[in-house]
Structures are given as C-alpha cells and as structure tokens.
Amino acid sequence: MRELRVIGVTPDSAHIVCVDTESGQKFRLPADDKLRAAARGDLARFGQIEIEMEATMRPRDIQARIRAGASVEQVTQESGMPLSRVERFAYPVLLERARAAELAQKAHPIRPDGPAVEILIDVVTAAFTARGHTLDNAEWDAWKDEKGFWVAQLQWQNGRSEIAAHWRYQPDAHGGTVSPLDDPATDLIDPDFGRALRGLASILPVEAEAPAAPEPVVAEPRREPAPPGAVGNM
C-alpha cells in the first residue's frame, strides 16, 4: 500500500490535497463527514455513513411506494438498494395490503340501486360460476391510491391476456362497501349473469355429435333371362 502525506486543502476547502511521498504525484480526497469520522477513528459513525450513502430511499419512502402498489422488486430496482433491505421495510406494508384485500372481499358491492346484500367474494364467485369458471387461478391485491383510498384488485388470466377488475374499498362498521372503478368490476357485480362479460367468456357445454346417417344401399339391377335362341353380340 502506498503512503500519502497531507499537504493542504483546495481553495474552496472541499478537498484535502495529498502527495505520494515516492513519486511526488498529488491526489485529493473529499473533505466530507466520512473522512472526518475516519480521521477521528469513529468506526461507529463511519459505518452509519456507509449505510446512509448506500440507501437512496428512506424507510418511510420505501413503505410509501409499497403501500401505493409497487412490488418489492420494483422498489429494489428504483432505489439500487439490496433486496433484503427493501424486504425488511416492505414486509409490514405487504401484510397491510393483504389484510385490506381480504376485508374488501367481505364488503358489499355498490350497484345502481344501492349496496348489495351479498358480499363481494360471493357475488364474484357466482359471476364466475355462471360462466363456467372458478377463482382458483385468480389473485386478489389491494393498495392505496393518491387520494388515500384503498383500491382492491382481482386479476385473472383470459386466454393469453390478463384481465383485472378494480373497486374502491371504503371500510365501515358494517363490513364496508366496494364501488367499481372500471368495466370489468362493473360487469362482475351486475346481477344479470345471462349476458356476456368482458374478459370472461362463457364456457358452453360440448354438444354430443349426432350419429352419422347410414349410407343408402343401392340395389343391383335385376337381369332378365335372354329369350331362347337369342344370339349375343360378338
């Protein structure tokens, strides 16, 4: 390791100027808190500065992004922070989102004539069942929008496309209500299960094929016996 000797500071005092004692080459170091902590031998403060420099997002910023619907992977990519560090702060908010999604399923859908008696999960299950589908591969999620309201989402696969329905969830003492925010959400809570649903086509029963009609039997023409003495063509 080569040894440097401090010979001064830059005119703006922002850097320390050092010189290589062997070659005479000059170097400069930023005169920041990290250098001051190292000069004092304050290892605890030095380590804290390392952590602060590594983190480009504060814990509350991480949680705000997760609460707004971002995934752990998205926040990790945005912040440049280690995945484990983001997960540590995101975990309680993810539990909060899961709980909100669970409560939204037990809320009462708002229809044009008022709140339904049934809860959202029962209405949606009936809508899927009426069209020959199940919720086995559908996923629920929830997050807060820019106005602070909870948005509940149901997402499912339709062929090669992913369809999502969104409701605004407002909790209250009676289980809360959910209001549709888009067409798929409106369709799912419509009591008219007979009409087509955008993003969820009805599965029609397979009709049994009719047995093939038997082929007609063609009778061979009857040959009359030749009269006596008749001579055949040569």
PDB file of C-alpha atoms in Angstrom:
ATOM      1  CA  MET A   1       0.000   0.000   0.000  1.00  0.00           C
ATOM      2  CA  ARG A   2       1.438   3.374  -0.996  1.00  0.00           C
ATOM      3  CA  GLU A   3       1.672   6.139   1.586  1.00  0.00           C
ATOM      4  CA  LEU A   4       0.235   9.614   1.028  1.00  0.00           C
ATOM      5  CA  ARG A   5       1.004  12.778   3.014  1.00  0.00           C
ATOM      6  CA  VAL A   6      -1.459  15.610   3.541  1.00  0.00           C
ATOM      7  CA  ILE A   7      -0.062  18.896   2.219  1.00  0.00           C
ATOM      8  CA  GLY A   8      -3.102  21.181   2.250  1.00  0.00           C
ATOM      9  CA  VAL A   9      -6.648  21.819   1.101  1.00  0.00           C
ATOM     10  CA  THR A  10      -8.182  23.136  -2.093  1.00  0.00           C
ATOM     11  CA  PRO A  11      -9.156  26.839  -2.242  1.00  0.00           C
ATOM     12  CA  ASP A  12     -12.808  26.000  -1.589  1.00  0.00           C
ATOM     13  CA  SER A  13     -11.839  23.703   1.330  1.00  0.00           C
ATOM     14  CA  ALA A  14     -13.925  20.937  -0.231  1.00  0.00           C
ATOM     15  CA  HIS A  15     -10.965  18.553  -0.687  1.00  0.00           C
ATOM     16  CA  ILE A  16      -7.825  17.516   1.156  1.00  0.00           C
ATOM     17  CA  VAL A  17      -4.674  17.560  -1.005  1.00  0.00           C
ATOM     18  CA  CYS A  18      -2.210  14.696  -0.535  1.00  0.00           C
ATOM     19  CA  VAL A  19       1.097  13.832  -2.175  1.00  0.00           C
ATOM     20  CA  ASP A  20       2.739  10.497  -2.910  1.00  0.00           C
ATOM     21  CA  THR A  21       5.978  10.585  -0.910  1.00  0.00           C
ATOM     22  CA  GLU A  22       7.788   8.462  -3.525  1.00  0.00           C
ATOM     23  CA  SER A  23       6.644   9.839  -6.863  1.00  0.00           C
ATOM     24  CA  GLY A  24       5.541  13.312  -5.828  1.00  0.00           C
ATOM     25  CA  GLN A  25       2.163  12.770  -7.556  1.00  0.00           C
ATOM     26  CA  LYS A  26      -0.675  14.724  -5.952  1.00  0.00           C
ATOM     27  CA  PHE A  27      -4.141  13.430  -5.024  1.00  0.00           C
ATOM     28  CA  ARG A  28      -7.224  14.931  -3.447  1.00  0.00           C
ATOM     29  CA  LEU A  29      -9.888  13.480  -1.125  1.00  0.00           C
ATOM     30  CA  PRO A  30     -13.361  14.910  -0.462  1.00  0.00           C
ATOM     31  CA  ALA A  31     -13.393  16.598   2.963  1.00  0.00           C
ATOM     32  CA  ASP A  32     -16.715  15.043   3.988  1.00  0.00           C
ATOM     33  CA  ASP A  33     -18.160  13.509   7.157  1.00  0.00           C
ATOM     34  CA  LYS A  34     -16.821  10.126   6.154  1.00  0.00           C
ATOM     35  CA  LEU A  35     -13.239  11.410   6.056  1.00  0.00           C
ATOM     36  CA  ARG A  36     -13.673  13.256   9.358  1.00  0.00           C
ATOM     37  CA  ALA A  37     -15.051  10.128  11.037  1.00  0.00           C
ATOM     38  CA  ALA A  38     -12.132   8.091   9.702  1.00  0.00           C
ATOM     39  CA  ALA A  39      -9.632  10.688  10.920  1.00  0.00           C
ATOM     40  CA  ARG A  40     -11.173  10.551  14.413  1.00  0.00           C
ATOM     41  CA  GLY A  41     -11.217   6.780  14.427  1.00  0.00           C
ATOM     42  CA  ASP A  42     -15.006   6.867  14.923  1.00  0.00           C
ATOM     43  CA  LEU A  43     -15.823   3.494  13.372  1.00  0.00           C
ATOM     44  CA  ALA A  44     -19.455   3.543  14.506  1.00  0.00           C
ATOM     45  CA  ARG A  45     -20.126   6.842  12.752  1.00  0.00           C
ATOM     46  CA  PHE A  46     -18.118   5.702   9.730  1.00  0.00           C
ATOM     47  CA  GLY A  47     -20.338   2.594   9.391  1.00  0.00           C
ATOM     48  CA  GLN A  48     -23.523   4.647   9.782  1.00  0.00           C
ATOM     49  CA  ILE A  49     -22.407   6.981   6.989  1.00  0.00           C
ATOM     50  CA  GLU A  50     -21.769   3.935   4.777  1.00  0.00           C
ATOM     51  CA  ILE A  51     -25.347   2.753   5.339  1.00  0.00           C
ATOM     52  CA  GLU A  52     -26.778   6.209   4.662  1.00  0.00           C
ATOM     53  CA  MET A  53     -24.791   6.533   1.443  1.00  0.00           C
ATOM     54  CA  GLU A  54     -25.878   3.071   0.309  1.00  0.00           C
ATOM     55  CA  ALA A  55     -29.559   3.797   0.832  1.00  0.00           C
ATOM     56  CA  THR A  56     -31.109   6.086  -1.748  1.00  0.00           C
ATOM     57  CA  MET A  57     -34.579   5.712  -0.179  1.00  0.00           C
ATOM     58  CA  ARG A  58     -35.568   6.302   3.396  1.00  0.00           C
ATOM     59  CA  PRO A  59     -37.583   3.551   5.130  1.00  0.00           C
ATOM     60  CA  ARG A  60     -40.765   5.620   5.025  1.00  0.00           C
ATOM     61  CA  ASP A  61     -40.239   6.254   1.294  1.00  0.00           C
ATOM     62  CA  ILE A  62     -39.920   2.510   0.697  1.00  0.00           C
ATOM     63  CA  GLN A  63     -43.106   1.845   2.620  1.00  0.00           C
ATOM     64  CA  ALA A  64     -44.963   4.618   0.826  1.00  0.00           C
ATOM     65  CA  ARG A  65     -44.079   3.101  -2.563  1.00  0.00           C
ATOM     66  CA  ILE A  66     -45.130  -0.387  -1.439  1.00  0.00           C
ATOM     67  CA  ARG A  67     -48.378   0.939   0.035  1.00  0.00           C
ATOM     68  CA  ALA A  68     -49.096   2.654  -3.313  1.00  0.00           C
ATOM     69  CA  GLY A  69     -48.935  -0.710  -5.115  1.00  0.00           C
ATOM     70  CA  ALA A  70     -45.277  -1.109  -6.077  1.00  0.00           C
ATOM     71  CA  SER A  71     -43.653  -4.518  -5.695  1.00  0.00           C
ATOM     72  CA  VAL A  72     -40.514  -5.238  -3.706  1.00  0.00           C
ATOM     73  CA  GLU A  73     -38.676  -5.916  -6.962  1.00  0.00           C
ATOM     74  CA  GLN A  74     -39.728  -2.540  -8.409  1.00  0.00           C
ATOM     75  CA  VAL A  75     -38.570  -0.612  -5.338  1.00  0.00           C
ATOM     76  CA  THR A  76     -35.300  -2.545  -5.283  1.00  0.00           C
ATOM     77  CA  GLN A  77     -34.633  -1.585  -8.889  1.00  0.00           C
ATOM     78  CA  GLU A  78     -35.631   2.045  -8.351  1.00  0.00           C
ATOM     79  CA  SER A  79     -33.543   2.538  -5.229  1.00  0.00           C
ATOM     80  CA  GLY A  80     -30.490   0.455  -6.095  1.00  0.00           C
ATOM     81  CA  MET A  81     -30.646  -0.953  -2.581  1.00  0.00           C
ATOM     82  CA  PRO A  82     -30.141  -4.612  -1.617  1.00  0.00           C
ATOM     83  CA  LEU A  83     -33.283  -6.734  -1.880  1.00  0.00           C
ATOM     84  CA  SER A  84     -33.000  -7.852   1.734  1.00  0.00           C
ATOM     85  CA  ARG A  85     -33.029  -4.264   2.990  1.00  0.00           C
ATOM     86  CA  VAL A  86     -36.118  -3.359   0.947  1.00  0.00           C
ATOM     87  CA  GLU A  87     -37.899  -6.514   2.109  1.00  0.00           C
ATOM     88  CA  ARG A  88     -37.286  -5.638   5.740  1.00  0.00           C
ATOM     89  CA  PHE A  89     -39.244  -2.375   5.466  1.00  0.00           C
ATOM     90  CA  ALA A  90     -41.769  -3.649   2.909  1.00  0.00           C
ATOM     91  CA  TYR A  91     -42.928  -6.696   4.869  1.00  0.00           C
ATOM     92  CA  PRO A  92     -45.330  -4.950   7.316  1.00  0.00           C
ATOM     93  CA  VAL A  93     -46.884  -2.940   4.480  1.00  0.00           C
ATOM     94  CA  LEU A  94     -47.388  -6.077   2.380  1.00  0.00           C
ATOM     95  CA  LEU A  95     -49.271  -7.578   5.338  1.00  0.00           C
ATOM     96  CA  GLU A  96     -51.371  -4.414   5.481  1.00  0.00           C
ATOM     97  CA  ARG A  97     -52.200  -4.722   1.774  1.00  0.00           C
ATOM     98  CA  ALA A  98     -53.121  -8.397   2.122  1.00  0.00           C
ATOM     99  CA  ARG A  99     -55.432  -7.576   5.023  1.00  0.00           C
ATOM    100  CA  ALA A 100     -57.128  -4.789   3.039  1.00  0.00           C
ATOM    101  CA  ALA A 101     -57.680  -7.170   0.091  1.00  0.00           C
ATOM    102  CA  GLU A 102     -59.219  -9.715   2.463  1.00  0.00           C
ATOM    103  CA  LEU A 103     -61.564  -7.136   4.017  1.00  0.00           C
ATOM    104  CA  ALA A 104     -62.583  -5.791   0.600  1.00  0.00           C
ATOM    105  CA  GLN A 105     -63.803  -9.259  -0.394  1.00  0.00           C
ATOM    106  CA  LYS A 106     -66.190  -9.139   2.574  1.00  0.00           C
ATOM    107  CA  ALA A 107     -67.536  -5.694   1.681  1.00  0.00           C
ATOM    108  CA  HIS A 108     -70.859  -5.043  -0.078  1.00  0.00           C
ATOM    109  CA  PRO A 109     -70.754  -4.038  -3.761  1.00  0.00           C
ATOM    110  CA  ILE A 110     -72.411  -0.755  -4.712  1.00  0.00           C
ATOM    111  CA  ARG A 111     -74.895  -1.202  -7.576  1.00  0.00           C
ATOM    112  CA  PRO A 112     -77.086   1.440  -9.284  1.00  0.00           C
ATOM    113  CA  ASP A 113     -79.919   0.558  -6.871  1.00  0.00           C
ATOM    114  CA  GLY A 114     -77.687   0.670  -3.769  1.00  0.00           C
ATOM    115  CA  PRO A 115     -75.438  -1.701  -1.785  1.00  0.00           C
ATOM    116  CA  ALA A 116     -75.926  -5.407  -2.428  1.00  0.00           C
ATOM    117  CA  VAL A 117     -76.890  -7.703   0.420  1.00  0.00           C
ATOM    118  CA  GLU A 118     -74.258 -10.218  -0.650  1.00  0.00           C
ATOM    119  CA  ILE A 119     -70.558  -9.596  -0.116  1.00  0.00           C
ATOM    120  CA  LEU A 120     -68.116  -9.086  -2.980  1.00  0.00           C
ATOM    121  CA  ILE A 121     -66.467 -12.517  -2.877  1.00  0.00           C
ATOM    122  CA  ASP A 122     -69.860 -14.268  -3.107  1.00  0.00           C
ATOM    123  CA  VAL A 123     -71.037 -12.051  -5.971  1.00  0.00           C
ATOM    124  CA  VAL A 124     -67.820 -12.535  -7.932  1.00  0.00           C
ATOM    125  CA  THR A 125     -67.812 -16.285  -7.326  1.00  0.00           C
ATOM    126  CA  ALA A 126     -71.378 -16.504  -8.641  1.00  0.00           C
ATOM    127  CA  ALA A 127     -70.427 -14.460 -11.729  1.00  0.00           C
ATOM    128  CA  PHE A 128     -67.501 -16.760 -12.484  1.00  0.00           C
ATOM    129  CA  THR A 129     -69.508 -19.921 -11.815  1.00  0.00           C
ATOM    130  CA  ALA A 130     -72.370 -18.779 -14.061  1.00  0.00           C
ATOM    131  CA  ARG A 131     -69.904 -18.705 -16.938  1.00  0.00           C
ATOM    132  CA  GLY A 132     -68.192 -21.995 -16.175  1.00  0.00           C
ATOM    133  CA  HIS A 133     -65.094 -20.521 -14.468  1.00  0.00           C
ATOM    134  CA  THR A 134     -63.584 -20.648 -10.991  1.00  0.00           C
ATOM    135  CA  LEU A 135     -61.475 -18.269  -8.917  1.00  0.00           C
ATOM    136  CA  ASP A 136     -58.778 -20.884  -8.358  1.00  0.00           C
ATOM    137  CA  ASN A 137     -56.219 -19.072 -10.519  1.00  0.00           C
ATOM    138  CA  ALA A 138     -57.374 -15.513  -9.792  1.00  0.00           C
ATOM    139  CA  GLU A 139     -55.409 -13.248  -7.431  1.00  0.00           C
ATOM    140  CA  TRP A 140     -56.543 -10.520  -5.039  1.00  0.00           C
ATOM    141  CA  ASP A 141     -54.480  -7.464  -4.115  1.00  0.00           C
ATOM    142  CA  ALA A 142     -55.001  -4.004  -2.645  1.00  0.00           C
ATOM    143  CA  TRP A 143     -53.138  -0.706  -2.368  1.00  0.00           C
ATOM    144  CA  LYS A 144     -53.807   2.946  -1.599  1.00  0.00           C
ATOM    145  CA  ASP A 145     -54.341   5.456  -4.401  1.00  0.00           C
ATOM    146  CA  GLU A 146     -53.096   9.044  -4.480  1.00  0.00           C
ATOM    147  CA  LYS A 147     -56.165  10.197  -2.519  1.00  0.00           C
ATOM    148  CA  GLY A 148     -55.588   7.691   0.268  1.00  0.00           C
ATOM    149  CA  PHE A 149     -58.429   5.318  -0.659  1.00  0.00           C
ATOM    150  CA  TRP A 150     -57.925   1.577  -0.743  1.00  0.00           C
ATOM    151  CA  VAL A 151     -58.216   0.015  -4.213  1.00  0.00           C
ATOM    152  CA  ALA A 152     -58.982  -3.709  -4.347  1.00  0.00           C
ATOM    153  CA  GLN A 153     -57.960  -5.671  -7.441  1.00  0.00           C
ATOM    154  CA  LEU A 154     -58.981  -9.058  -8.793  1.00  0.00           C
ATOM    155  CA  GLN A 155     -56.763 -10.314 -11.621  1.00  0.00           C
ATOM    156  CA  TRP A 156     -57.204 -13.413 -13.752  1.00  0.00           C
ATOM    157  CA  GLN A 157     -55.993 -14.952 -16.992  1.00  0.00           C
ATOM    158  CA  ASN A 158     -58.215 -14.888 -20.066  1.00  0.00           C
ATOM    159  CA  GLY A 159     -56.502 -16.827 -22.822  1.00  0.00           C
ATOM    160  CA  ARG A 160     -53.192 -15.033 -23.326  1.00  0.00           C
ATOM    161  CA  SER A 161     -54.411 -11.808 -21.734  1.00  0.00           C
ATOM    162  CA  GLU A 162     -54.517 -10.763 -18.092  1.00  0.00           C
ATOM    163  CA  ILE A 163     -57.729  -9.051 -17.029  1.00  0.00           C
ATOM    164  CA  ALA A 164     -58.075  -7.002 -13.848  1.00  0.00           C
ATOM    165  CA  ALA A 165     -61.115  -5.564 -12.089  1.00  0.00           C
ATOM    166  CA  HIS A 166     -60.784  -2.714  -9.590  1.00  0.00           C
ATOM    167  CA  TRP A 167     -63.036  -1.453  -6.810  1.00  0.00           C
ATOM    168  CA  ARG A 168     -62.648   1.390  -4.299  1.00  0.00           C
ATOM    169  CA  TYR A 169     -62.946  -0.103  -0.837  1.00  0.00           C
ATOM    170  CA  GLN A 170     -64.336   2.022   1.971  1.00  0.00           C
ATOM    171  CA  PRO A 171     -64.463   0.284   5.364  1.00  0.00           C
ATOM    172  CA  ASP A 172     -67.188   0.920   7.918  1.00  0.00           C
ATOM    173  CA  ALA A 173     -68.784  -0.741  10.917  1.00  0.00           C
ATOM    174  CA  HIS A 174     -70.997  -2.937   8.708  1.00  0.00           C
ATOM    175  CA  GLY A 175     -68.269  -4.535   6.612  1.00  0.00           C
ATOM    176  CA  GLY A 176     -67.676  -1.657   4.245  1.00  0.00           C
ATOM    177  CA  THR A 177     -68.556  -1.110   0.593  1.00  0.00           C
ATOM    178  CA  VAL A 178     -66.787  -1.502  -2.740  1.00  0.00           C
ATOM    179  CA  SER A 179     -67.533   0.695  -5.744  1.00  0.00           C
ATOM    180  CA  PRO A 180     -66.479  -0.398  -9.253  1.00  0.00           C
ATOM    181  CA  LEU A 181     -63.733   1.657 -10.906  1.00  0.00           C
ATOM    182  CA  ASP A 182     -63.720   0.041 -14.362  1.00  0.00           C
ATOM    183  CA  ASP A 183     -65.843  -2.023 -16.751  1.00  0.00           C
ATOM    184  CA  PRO A 184     -64.691  -5.499 -15.594  1.00  0.00           C
ATOM    185  CA  ALA A 185     -65.525  -4.582 -11.989  1.00  0.00           C
ATOM    186  CA  THR A 186     -68.953  -3.266 -13.026  1.00  0.00           C
ATOM    187  CA  ASP A 187     -69.683  -6.416 -15.024  1.00  0.00           C
ATOM    188  CA  LEU A 188     -68.711  -8.748 -12.202  1.00  0.00           C
ATOM    189  CA  ILE A 189     -71.192  -7.253  -9.734  1.00  0.00           C
ATOM    190  CA  ASP A 190     -74.027  -6.996 -12.288  1.00  0.00           C
ATOM    191  CA  PRO A 191     -76.795  -9.406 -11.219  1.00  0.00           C
ATOM    192  CA  ASP A 192     -77.591 -10.159 -14.885  1.00  0.00           C
ATOM    193  CA  PHE A 193     -75.429 -13.256 -15.253  1.00  0.00           C
ATOM    194  CA  GLY A 194     -77.001 -14.118 -18.579  1.00  0.00           C
ATOM    195  CA  ARG A 195     -75.185 -11.550 -20.676  1.00  0.00           C
ATOM    196  CA  ALA A 196     -71.607 -11.689 -21.895  1.00  0.00           C
ATOM    197  CA  LEU A 197     -68.918 -10.489 -19.511  1.00  0.00           C
ATOM    198  CA  ARG A 198     -65.922  -8.569 -20.807  1.00  0.00           C
ATOM    199  CA  GLY A 199     -62.791 -10.572 -20.043  1.00  0.00           C
ATOM    200  CA  LEU A 200     -64.696 -13.705 -19.019  1.00  0.00           C
ATOM    201  CA  ALA A 201     -66.374 -15.503 -21.898  1.00  0.00           C
ATOM    202  CA  SER A 202     -68.940 -18.159 -21.073  1.00  0.00           C
ATOM    203  CA  ILE A 203     -67.868 -21.754 -21.480  1.00  0.00           C
ATOM    204  CA  LEU A 204     -70.564 -23.563 -23.446  1.00  0.00           C
ATOM    205  CA  PRO A 205     -71.197 -27.281 -22.872  1.00  0.00           C
ATOM    206  CA  VAL A 206     -69.860 -29.544 -25.577  1.00  0.00           C
ATOM    207  CA  GLU A 207     -72.732 -30.905 -27.659  1.00  0.00           C
ATOM    208  CA  ALA A 208     -72.705 -34.621 -28.395  1.00  0.00           C
ATOM    209  CA  GLU A 209     -72.127 -35.356 -32.044  1.00  0.00           C
ATOM    210  CA  ALA A 210     -75.133 -36.806 -33.869  1.00  0.00           C
ATOM    211  CA  PRO A 211     -74.603 -40.347 -35.183  1.00  0.00           C
ATOM    212  CA  ALA A 212     -73.710 -40.461 -38.841  1.00  0.00           C
ATOM    213  CA  ALA A 213     -76.594 -41.340 -41.163  1.00  0.00           C
ATOM    214  CA  PRO A 214     -76.269 -44.803 -42.716  1.00  0.00           C
ATOM    215  CA  GLU A 215     -75.205 -44.810 -46.320  1.00  0.00           C
ATOM    216  CA  PRO A 216     -78.056 -45.721 -48.730  1.00  0.00           C
ATOM    217  CA  VAL A 217     -77.965 -49.249 -50.074  1.00  0.00           C
ATOM    218  CA  VAL A 218     -78.064 -49.302 -53.860  1.00  0.00           C
ATOM    219  CA  ALA A 219     -79.821 -52.386 -55.202  1.00  0.00           C
ATOM    220  CA  GLU A 220     -78.171 -54.216 -58.063  1.00  0.00           C
ATOM    221  CA  PRO A 221     -80.295 -54.097 -61.306  1.00  0.00           C
ATOM    222  CA  ARG A 222     -82.126 -57.352 -61.992  1.00  0.00           C
ATOM    223  CA  ARG A 223     -81.110 -59.105 -65.204  1.00  0.00           C
ATOM    224  CA  GLU A 224     -83.893 -60.681 -67.267  1.00  0.00           C
ATOM    225  CA  PRO A 225     -83.077 -64.118 -68.805  1.00  0.00           C
ATOM    226  CA  ALA A 226     -82.337 -63.992 -72.538  1.00  0.00           C
ATOM    227  CA  PRO A 227     -85.122 -65.364 -74.783  1.00  0.00           C
ATOM    228  CA  PRO A 228     -84.484 -68.788 -76.285  1.00  0.00           C
ATOM    229  CA  GLY A 229     -82.435 -68.674 -79.466  1.00  0.00           C
ATOM    230  CA  ALA A 230     -81.104 -65.195 -78.841  1.00  0.00           C
ATOM    231  CA  VAL A 231     -77.557 -64.691 -80.041  1.00  0.00           C
ATOM    232  CA  GLY A 232     -75.301 -62.405 -78.045  1.00  0.00           C
ATOM    233  CA  ASN A 233     -73.309 -59.625 -79.652  1.00  0.00           C
ATOM    234  CA  MET A 234     -69.909 -60.708 -80.884  1.00  0.00           C
TER     235      MET A 234
END
